[in-house]
Short mmCIF file of C-alpha atoms and ligand atoms in Angstrom, two decimals:
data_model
loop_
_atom_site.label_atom_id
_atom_site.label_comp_id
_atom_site.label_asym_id
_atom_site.label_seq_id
_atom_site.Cartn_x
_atom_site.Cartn_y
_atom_site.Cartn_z
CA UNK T 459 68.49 79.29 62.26
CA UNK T 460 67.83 76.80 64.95
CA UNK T 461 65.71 77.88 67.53
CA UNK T 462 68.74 77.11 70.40
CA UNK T 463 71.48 78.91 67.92
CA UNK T 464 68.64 82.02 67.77
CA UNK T 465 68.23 82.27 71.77
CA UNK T 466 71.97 82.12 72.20
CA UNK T 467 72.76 84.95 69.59
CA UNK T 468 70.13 86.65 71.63
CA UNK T 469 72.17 86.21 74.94
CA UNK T 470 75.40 87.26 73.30
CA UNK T 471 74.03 90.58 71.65
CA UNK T 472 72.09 90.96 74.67
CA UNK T 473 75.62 90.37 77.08
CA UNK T 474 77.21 92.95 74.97
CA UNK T 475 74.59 95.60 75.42
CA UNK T 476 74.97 94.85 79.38
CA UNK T 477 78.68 95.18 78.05
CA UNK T 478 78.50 98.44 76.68
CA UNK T 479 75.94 99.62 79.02
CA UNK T 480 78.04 99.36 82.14
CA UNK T 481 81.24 101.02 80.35
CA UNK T 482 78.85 103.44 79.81
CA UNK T 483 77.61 104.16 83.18
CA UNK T 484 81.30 104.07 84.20
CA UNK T 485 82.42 106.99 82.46
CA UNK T 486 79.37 109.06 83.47
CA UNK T 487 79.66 108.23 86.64
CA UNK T 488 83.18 109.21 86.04
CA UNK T 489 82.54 112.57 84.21
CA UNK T 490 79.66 112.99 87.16
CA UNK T 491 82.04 112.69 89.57
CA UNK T 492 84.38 115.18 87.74
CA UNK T 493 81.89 117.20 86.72
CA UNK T 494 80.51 117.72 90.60
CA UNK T 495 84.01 118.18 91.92
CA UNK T 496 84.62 120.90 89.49
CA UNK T 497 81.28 122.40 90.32
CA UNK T 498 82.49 122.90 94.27
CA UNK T 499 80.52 120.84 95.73
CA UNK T 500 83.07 119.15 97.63
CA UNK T 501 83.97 122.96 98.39
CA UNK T 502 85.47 125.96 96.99
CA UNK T 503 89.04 124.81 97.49
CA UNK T 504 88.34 121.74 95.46
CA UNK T 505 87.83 123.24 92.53
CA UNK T 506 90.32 125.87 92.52
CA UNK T 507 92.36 122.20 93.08
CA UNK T 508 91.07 121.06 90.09
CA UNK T 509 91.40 124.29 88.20
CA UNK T 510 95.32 124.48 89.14
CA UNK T 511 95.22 121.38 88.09
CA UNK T 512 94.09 121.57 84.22
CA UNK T 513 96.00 124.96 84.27
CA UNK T 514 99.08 122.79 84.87
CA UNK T 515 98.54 120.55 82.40
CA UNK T 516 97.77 123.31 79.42
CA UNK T 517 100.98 124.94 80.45
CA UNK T 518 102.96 122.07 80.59
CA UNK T 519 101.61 121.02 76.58
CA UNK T 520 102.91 125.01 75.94
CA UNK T 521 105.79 124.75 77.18
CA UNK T 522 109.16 124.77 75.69
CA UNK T 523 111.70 121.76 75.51
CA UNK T 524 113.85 121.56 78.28
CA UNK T 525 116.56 123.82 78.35
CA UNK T 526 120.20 122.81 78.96
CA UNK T 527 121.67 123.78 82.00
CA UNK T 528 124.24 122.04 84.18
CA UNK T 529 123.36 119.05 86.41
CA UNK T 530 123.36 121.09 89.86
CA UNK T 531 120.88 123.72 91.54
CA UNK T 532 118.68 123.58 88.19
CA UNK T 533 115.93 123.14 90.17
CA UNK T 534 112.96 120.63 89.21
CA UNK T 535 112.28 120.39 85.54
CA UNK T 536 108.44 120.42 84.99
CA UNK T 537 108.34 120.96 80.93
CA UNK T 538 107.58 116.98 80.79
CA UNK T 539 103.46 116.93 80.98
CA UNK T 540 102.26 114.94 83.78
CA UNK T 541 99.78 111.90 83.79
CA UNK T 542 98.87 112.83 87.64
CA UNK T 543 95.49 113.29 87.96
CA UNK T 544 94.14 114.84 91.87
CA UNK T 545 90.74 115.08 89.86
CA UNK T 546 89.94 111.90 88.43
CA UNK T 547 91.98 109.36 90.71
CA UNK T 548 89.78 108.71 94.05
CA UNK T 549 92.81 107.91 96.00
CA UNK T 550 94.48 111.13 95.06
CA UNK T 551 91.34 113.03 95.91
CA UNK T 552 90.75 111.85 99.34
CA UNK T 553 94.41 112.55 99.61
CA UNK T 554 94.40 116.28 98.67
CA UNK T 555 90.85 116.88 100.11
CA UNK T 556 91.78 115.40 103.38
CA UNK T 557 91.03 118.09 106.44
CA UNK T 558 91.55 117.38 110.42
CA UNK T 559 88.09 118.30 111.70
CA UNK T 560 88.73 119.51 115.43
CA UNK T 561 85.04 119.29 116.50
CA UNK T 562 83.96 115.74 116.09
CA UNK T 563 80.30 114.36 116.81
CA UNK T 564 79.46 111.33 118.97
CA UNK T 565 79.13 108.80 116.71
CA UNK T 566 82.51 106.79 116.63
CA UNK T 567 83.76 103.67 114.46
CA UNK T 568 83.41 100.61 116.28
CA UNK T 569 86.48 98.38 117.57
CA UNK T 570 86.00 95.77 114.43
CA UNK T 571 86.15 99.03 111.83
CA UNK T 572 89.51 100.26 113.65
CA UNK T 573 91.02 96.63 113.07
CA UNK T 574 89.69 97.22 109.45
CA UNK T 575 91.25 100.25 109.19
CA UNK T 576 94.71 99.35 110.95
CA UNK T 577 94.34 95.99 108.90
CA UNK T 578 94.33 98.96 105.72
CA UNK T 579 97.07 101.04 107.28
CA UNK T 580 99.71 98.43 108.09
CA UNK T 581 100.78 98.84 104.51
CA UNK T 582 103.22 101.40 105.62
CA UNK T 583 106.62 101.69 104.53
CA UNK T 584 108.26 99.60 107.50
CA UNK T 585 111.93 99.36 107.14
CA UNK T 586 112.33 95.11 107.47
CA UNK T 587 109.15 94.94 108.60
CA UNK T 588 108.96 95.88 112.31
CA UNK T 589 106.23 96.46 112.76
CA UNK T 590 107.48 99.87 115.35
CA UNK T 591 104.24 100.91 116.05
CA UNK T 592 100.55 100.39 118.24
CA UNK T 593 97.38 101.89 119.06
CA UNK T 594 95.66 102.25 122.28
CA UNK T 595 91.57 102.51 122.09
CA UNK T 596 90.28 105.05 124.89
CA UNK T 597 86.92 105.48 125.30
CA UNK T 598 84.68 106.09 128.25
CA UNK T 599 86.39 106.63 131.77
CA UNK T 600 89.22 105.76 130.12
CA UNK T 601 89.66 109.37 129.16
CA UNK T 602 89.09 110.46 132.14
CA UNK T 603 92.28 108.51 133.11
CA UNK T 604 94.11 110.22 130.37
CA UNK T 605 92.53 113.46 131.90
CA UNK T 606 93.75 112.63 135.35
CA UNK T 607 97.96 111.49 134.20
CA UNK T 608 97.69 115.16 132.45
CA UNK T 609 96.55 116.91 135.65
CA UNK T 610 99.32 115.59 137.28
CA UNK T 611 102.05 115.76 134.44
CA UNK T 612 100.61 119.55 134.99
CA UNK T 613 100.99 120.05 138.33
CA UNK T 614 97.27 120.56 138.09
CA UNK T 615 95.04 119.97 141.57
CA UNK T 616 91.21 120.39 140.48
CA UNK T 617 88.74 121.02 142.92
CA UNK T 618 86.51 117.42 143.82
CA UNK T 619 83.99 116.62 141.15
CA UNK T 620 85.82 118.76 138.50
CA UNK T 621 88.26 116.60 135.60
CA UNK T 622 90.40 118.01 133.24
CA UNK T 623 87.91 117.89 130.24
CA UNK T 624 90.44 117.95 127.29
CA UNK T 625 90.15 114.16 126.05
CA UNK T 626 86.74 114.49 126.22
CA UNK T 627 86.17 116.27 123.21
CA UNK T 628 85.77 113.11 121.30
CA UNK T 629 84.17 110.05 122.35
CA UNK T 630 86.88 107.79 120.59
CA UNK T 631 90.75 108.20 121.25
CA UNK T 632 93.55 106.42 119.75
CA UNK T 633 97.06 107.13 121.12
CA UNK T 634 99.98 106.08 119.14
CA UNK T 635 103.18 104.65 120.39
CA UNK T 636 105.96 104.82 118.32
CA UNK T 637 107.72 101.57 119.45
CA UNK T 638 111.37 101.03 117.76
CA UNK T 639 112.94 97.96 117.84
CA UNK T 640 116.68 96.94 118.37
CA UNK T 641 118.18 96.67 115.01
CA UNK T 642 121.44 97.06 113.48
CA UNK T 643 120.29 98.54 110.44
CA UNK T 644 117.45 100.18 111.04
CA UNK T 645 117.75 103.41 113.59
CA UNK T 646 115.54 104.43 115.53
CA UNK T 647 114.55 107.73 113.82
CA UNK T 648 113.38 105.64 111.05
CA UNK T 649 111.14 103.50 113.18
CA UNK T 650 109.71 107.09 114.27
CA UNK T 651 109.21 108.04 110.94
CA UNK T 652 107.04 104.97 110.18
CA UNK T 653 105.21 104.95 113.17
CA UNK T 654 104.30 109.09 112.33
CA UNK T 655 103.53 107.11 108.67
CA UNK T 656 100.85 105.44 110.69
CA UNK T 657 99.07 108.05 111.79
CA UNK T 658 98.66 109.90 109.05
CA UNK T 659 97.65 106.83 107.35
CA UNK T 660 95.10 106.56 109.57
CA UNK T 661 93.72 109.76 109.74
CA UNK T 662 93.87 109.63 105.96
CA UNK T 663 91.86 106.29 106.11
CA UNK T 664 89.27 108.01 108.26
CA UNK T 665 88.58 110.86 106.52
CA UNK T 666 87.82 108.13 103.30
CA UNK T 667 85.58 106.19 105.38
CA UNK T 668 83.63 109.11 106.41
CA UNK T 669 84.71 110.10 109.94
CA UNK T 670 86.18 112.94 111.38
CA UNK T 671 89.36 113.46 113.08
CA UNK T 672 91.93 115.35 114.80
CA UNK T 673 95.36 114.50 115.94
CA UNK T 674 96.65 116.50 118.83
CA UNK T 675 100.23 116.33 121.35
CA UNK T 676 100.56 118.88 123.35
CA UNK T 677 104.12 119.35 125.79
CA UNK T 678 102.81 116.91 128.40
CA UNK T 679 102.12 113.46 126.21
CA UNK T 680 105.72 112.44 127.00
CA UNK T 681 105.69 113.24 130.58
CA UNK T 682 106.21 110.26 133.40
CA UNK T 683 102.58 110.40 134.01
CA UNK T 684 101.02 109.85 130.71
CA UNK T 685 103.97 107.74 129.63
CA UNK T 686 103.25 105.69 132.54
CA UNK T 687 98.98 105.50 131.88
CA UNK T 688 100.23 104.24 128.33
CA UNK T 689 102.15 101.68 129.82
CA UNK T 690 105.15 102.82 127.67
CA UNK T 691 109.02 101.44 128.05
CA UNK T 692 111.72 103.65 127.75
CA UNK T 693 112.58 103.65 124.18
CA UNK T 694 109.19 104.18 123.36
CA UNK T 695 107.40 107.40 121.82
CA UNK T 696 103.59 108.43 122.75
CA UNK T 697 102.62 110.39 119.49
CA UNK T 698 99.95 112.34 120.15
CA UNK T 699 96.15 110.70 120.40
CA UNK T 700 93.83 110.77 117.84
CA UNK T 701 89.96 112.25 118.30
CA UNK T 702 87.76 110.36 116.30
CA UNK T 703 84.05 110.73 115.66
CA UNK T 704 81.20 111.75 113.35
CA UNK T 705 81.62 115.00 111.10
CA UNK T 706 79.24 117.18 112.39
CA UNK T 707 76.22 118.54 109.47
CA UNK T 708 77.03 121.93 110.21
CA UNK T 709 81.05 121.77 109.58
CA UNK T 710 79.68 119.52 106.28
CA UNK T 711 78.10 122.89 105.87
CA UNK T 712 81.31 124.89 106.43
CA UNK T 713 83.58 122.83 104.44
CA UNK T 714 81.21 123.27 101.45
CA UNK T 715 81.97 127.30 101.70
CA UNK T 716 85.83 127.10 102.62
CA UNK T 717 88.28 128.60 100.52
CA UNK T 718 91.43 127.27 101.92
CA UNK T 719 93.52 126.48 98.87
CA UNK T 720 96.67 123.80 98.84
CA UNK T 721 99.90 125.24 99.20
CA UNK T 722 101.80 125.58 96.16
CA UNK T 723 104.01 122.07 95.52
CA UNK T 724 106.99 123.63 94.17
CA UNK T 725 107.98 125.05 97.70
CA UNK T 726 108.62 121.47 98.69
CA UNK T 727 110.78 120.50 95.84
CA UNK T 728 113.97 120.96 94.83
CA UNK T 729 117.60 119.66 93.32
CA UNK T 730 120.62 118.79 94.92
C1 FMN Z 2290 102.18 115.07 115.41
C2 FMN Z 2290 101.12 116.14 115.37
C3 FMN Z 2290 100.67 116.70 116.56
C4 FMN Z 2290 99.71 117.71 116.55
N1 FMN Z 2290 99.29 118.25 117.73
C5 FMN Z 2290 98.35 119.21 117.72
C6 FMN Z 2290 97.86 119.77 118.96
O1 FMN Z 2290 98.25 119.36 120.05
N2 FMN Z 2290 96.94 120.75 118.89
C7 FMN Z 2290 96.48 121.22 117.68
O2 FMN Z 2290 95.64 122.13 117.67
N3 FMN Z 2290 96.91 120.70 116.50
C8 FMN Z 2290 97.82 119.71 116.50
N4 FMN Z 2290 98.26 119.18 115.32
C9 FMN Z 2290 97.76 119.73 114.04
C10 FMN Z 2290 96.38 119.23 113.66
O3 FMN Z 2290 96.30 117.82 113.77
C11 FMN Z 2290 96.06 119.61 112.19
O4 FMN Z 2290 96.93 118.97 111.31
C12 FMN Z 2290 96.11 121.11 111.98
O5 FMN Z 2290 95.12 121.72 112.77
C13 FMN Z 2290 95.89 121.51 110.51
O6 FMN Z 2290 94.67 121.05 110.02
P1 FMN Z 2290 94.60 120.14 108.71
O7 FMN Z 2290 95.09 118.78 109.10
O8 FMN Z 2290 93.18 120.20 108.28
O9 FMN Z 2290 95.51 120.76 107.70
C14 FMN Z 2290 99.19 118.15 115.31
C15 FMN Z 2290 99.62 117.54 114.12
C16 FMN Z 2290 100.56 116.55 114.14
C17 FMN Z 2290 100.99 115.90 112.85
#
């Protein structure tokens, strides 16, 4: 063999081995992740998840073929086995593991990883597109402001030097306006609905890139006041704000030891 035919069966055998190698350290890194999910570590809940979960599927392989009833009120048929998996699919996991955290620490995500994350979120189901929703950023003083349009939305008169110190449990604030737009065919209680899409896409989105957060309402975040500080027009919807900032190491603590299972999925489906 030629010496230049030698070297590049070398770098082929050698490419595969890199081949193999990486498949390989994909599926442990897989099973690892699997493995420490199933272990608790990303809390007690988690893995009863996961149990439920493979307790499903080994009852769905038992069970019998469907049985023949008529087309109304059967209820759900679940004898089909599912390929649904909240275990081994990251998405699904973040999705099912996802907790508001109502204490948040200091640290916040900066203004270019909110445009990252609305740039993520704007993937939500939008009835021709319009786009019925916005974010407001309060930070700082700011929240103060918000403080102040609730005071007065209240009725509240605080003695000088004291504020109302409810939006300044987080350092990071993101009110939502649900915005809907004049259209035939779409009505406005869809707009709503994909504007409250939003925000849970972006709380979801959060809680995958590692912060914390909380969203909160309240009676007063529609009154003239606080519509007024949001700079809202009168088809418009303020829904809720959104305190954002670091998880705190202690409730990383706390969430490691909580037991709070899902609720059980069949409650939310049904047949006509
Ligand atoms: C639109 C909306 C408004 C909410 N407003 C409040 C609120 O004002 N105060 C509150 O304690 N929780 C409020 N929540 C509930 C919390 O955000 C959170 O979902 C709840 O505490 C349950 O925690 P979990 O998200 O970990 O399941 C609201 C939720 C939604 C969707």
């Amino acid at each position: 063999m030629s010496k230049h035919k030698k070297k590049s069966c070398a770098k082929d055998a050698k490419h595969k081995d890199s081949e193999q190698e990486s498949k390989k350290h994909e599926s442990k890194q897989r099973e690892r992740a699997r493995a420490l999910f199933l272990n608790g570590e990303t809390g007690p809940w988690a893995k009863k998840l996961a149990e439920a979960h493979d307790e499903a599927v080994q009852n769905q392989d038992a069970q019998a073929a469907p049985t023949n009833c008529a087309p109304t009120n059967c209820g759900p048929d679940y004898s089909a086995p599912t390929s649904i998996d909240l275990v081994a699919d990251p998405v699904l996991h973040a999705i099912s593991t996802r907790r508001s955290i109502s204490k948040v620490g200091p640290e916040t995500p900066n203004d270019s990883d909110l445009r990252e994350i609305i740039r993520a979120i704007s993937s939500v189901a939008d009835h021709k597109g319009l786009c019925p929703w916005r974010f407001l950023i309060i930070r700082g003083d700011d929240r103060l402001r918000l403080g102040a349009a609730l005071d007065e939305a209240a009725g509240e008169h605080r003695k000088p030097g004291q504020v109302n110190e409810k939006p300044l449990r987080a350092e990071l604030l993101l009110a939502l306006v649900s915005s809907p737009q004049p259209n035939p065919k779409v009505p406005d209680w869809e707009q709503h609905a994909t504007a409250a899409g939003a925000g849970h896409l972006l709380e979801l989105a959060l809680w995958q890139a590692g912060w914390g957060v909380m969203w909160r309402s309240g009676t007063l975040a529609n009154a003239p006041a606080v519509r007024r500080l949001h700079r809202l027009s009168e088809n418009e919807l303020l829904m809720g704000w959104f305190y954002i900032g670091s998880v705190p190491e202690a409730y990383r603590a706390r969430l490691a030891r909580s037991t709070r299972p899902l609720p059980d999925p069949e409650q939310f489906l049904d047949t006509l």
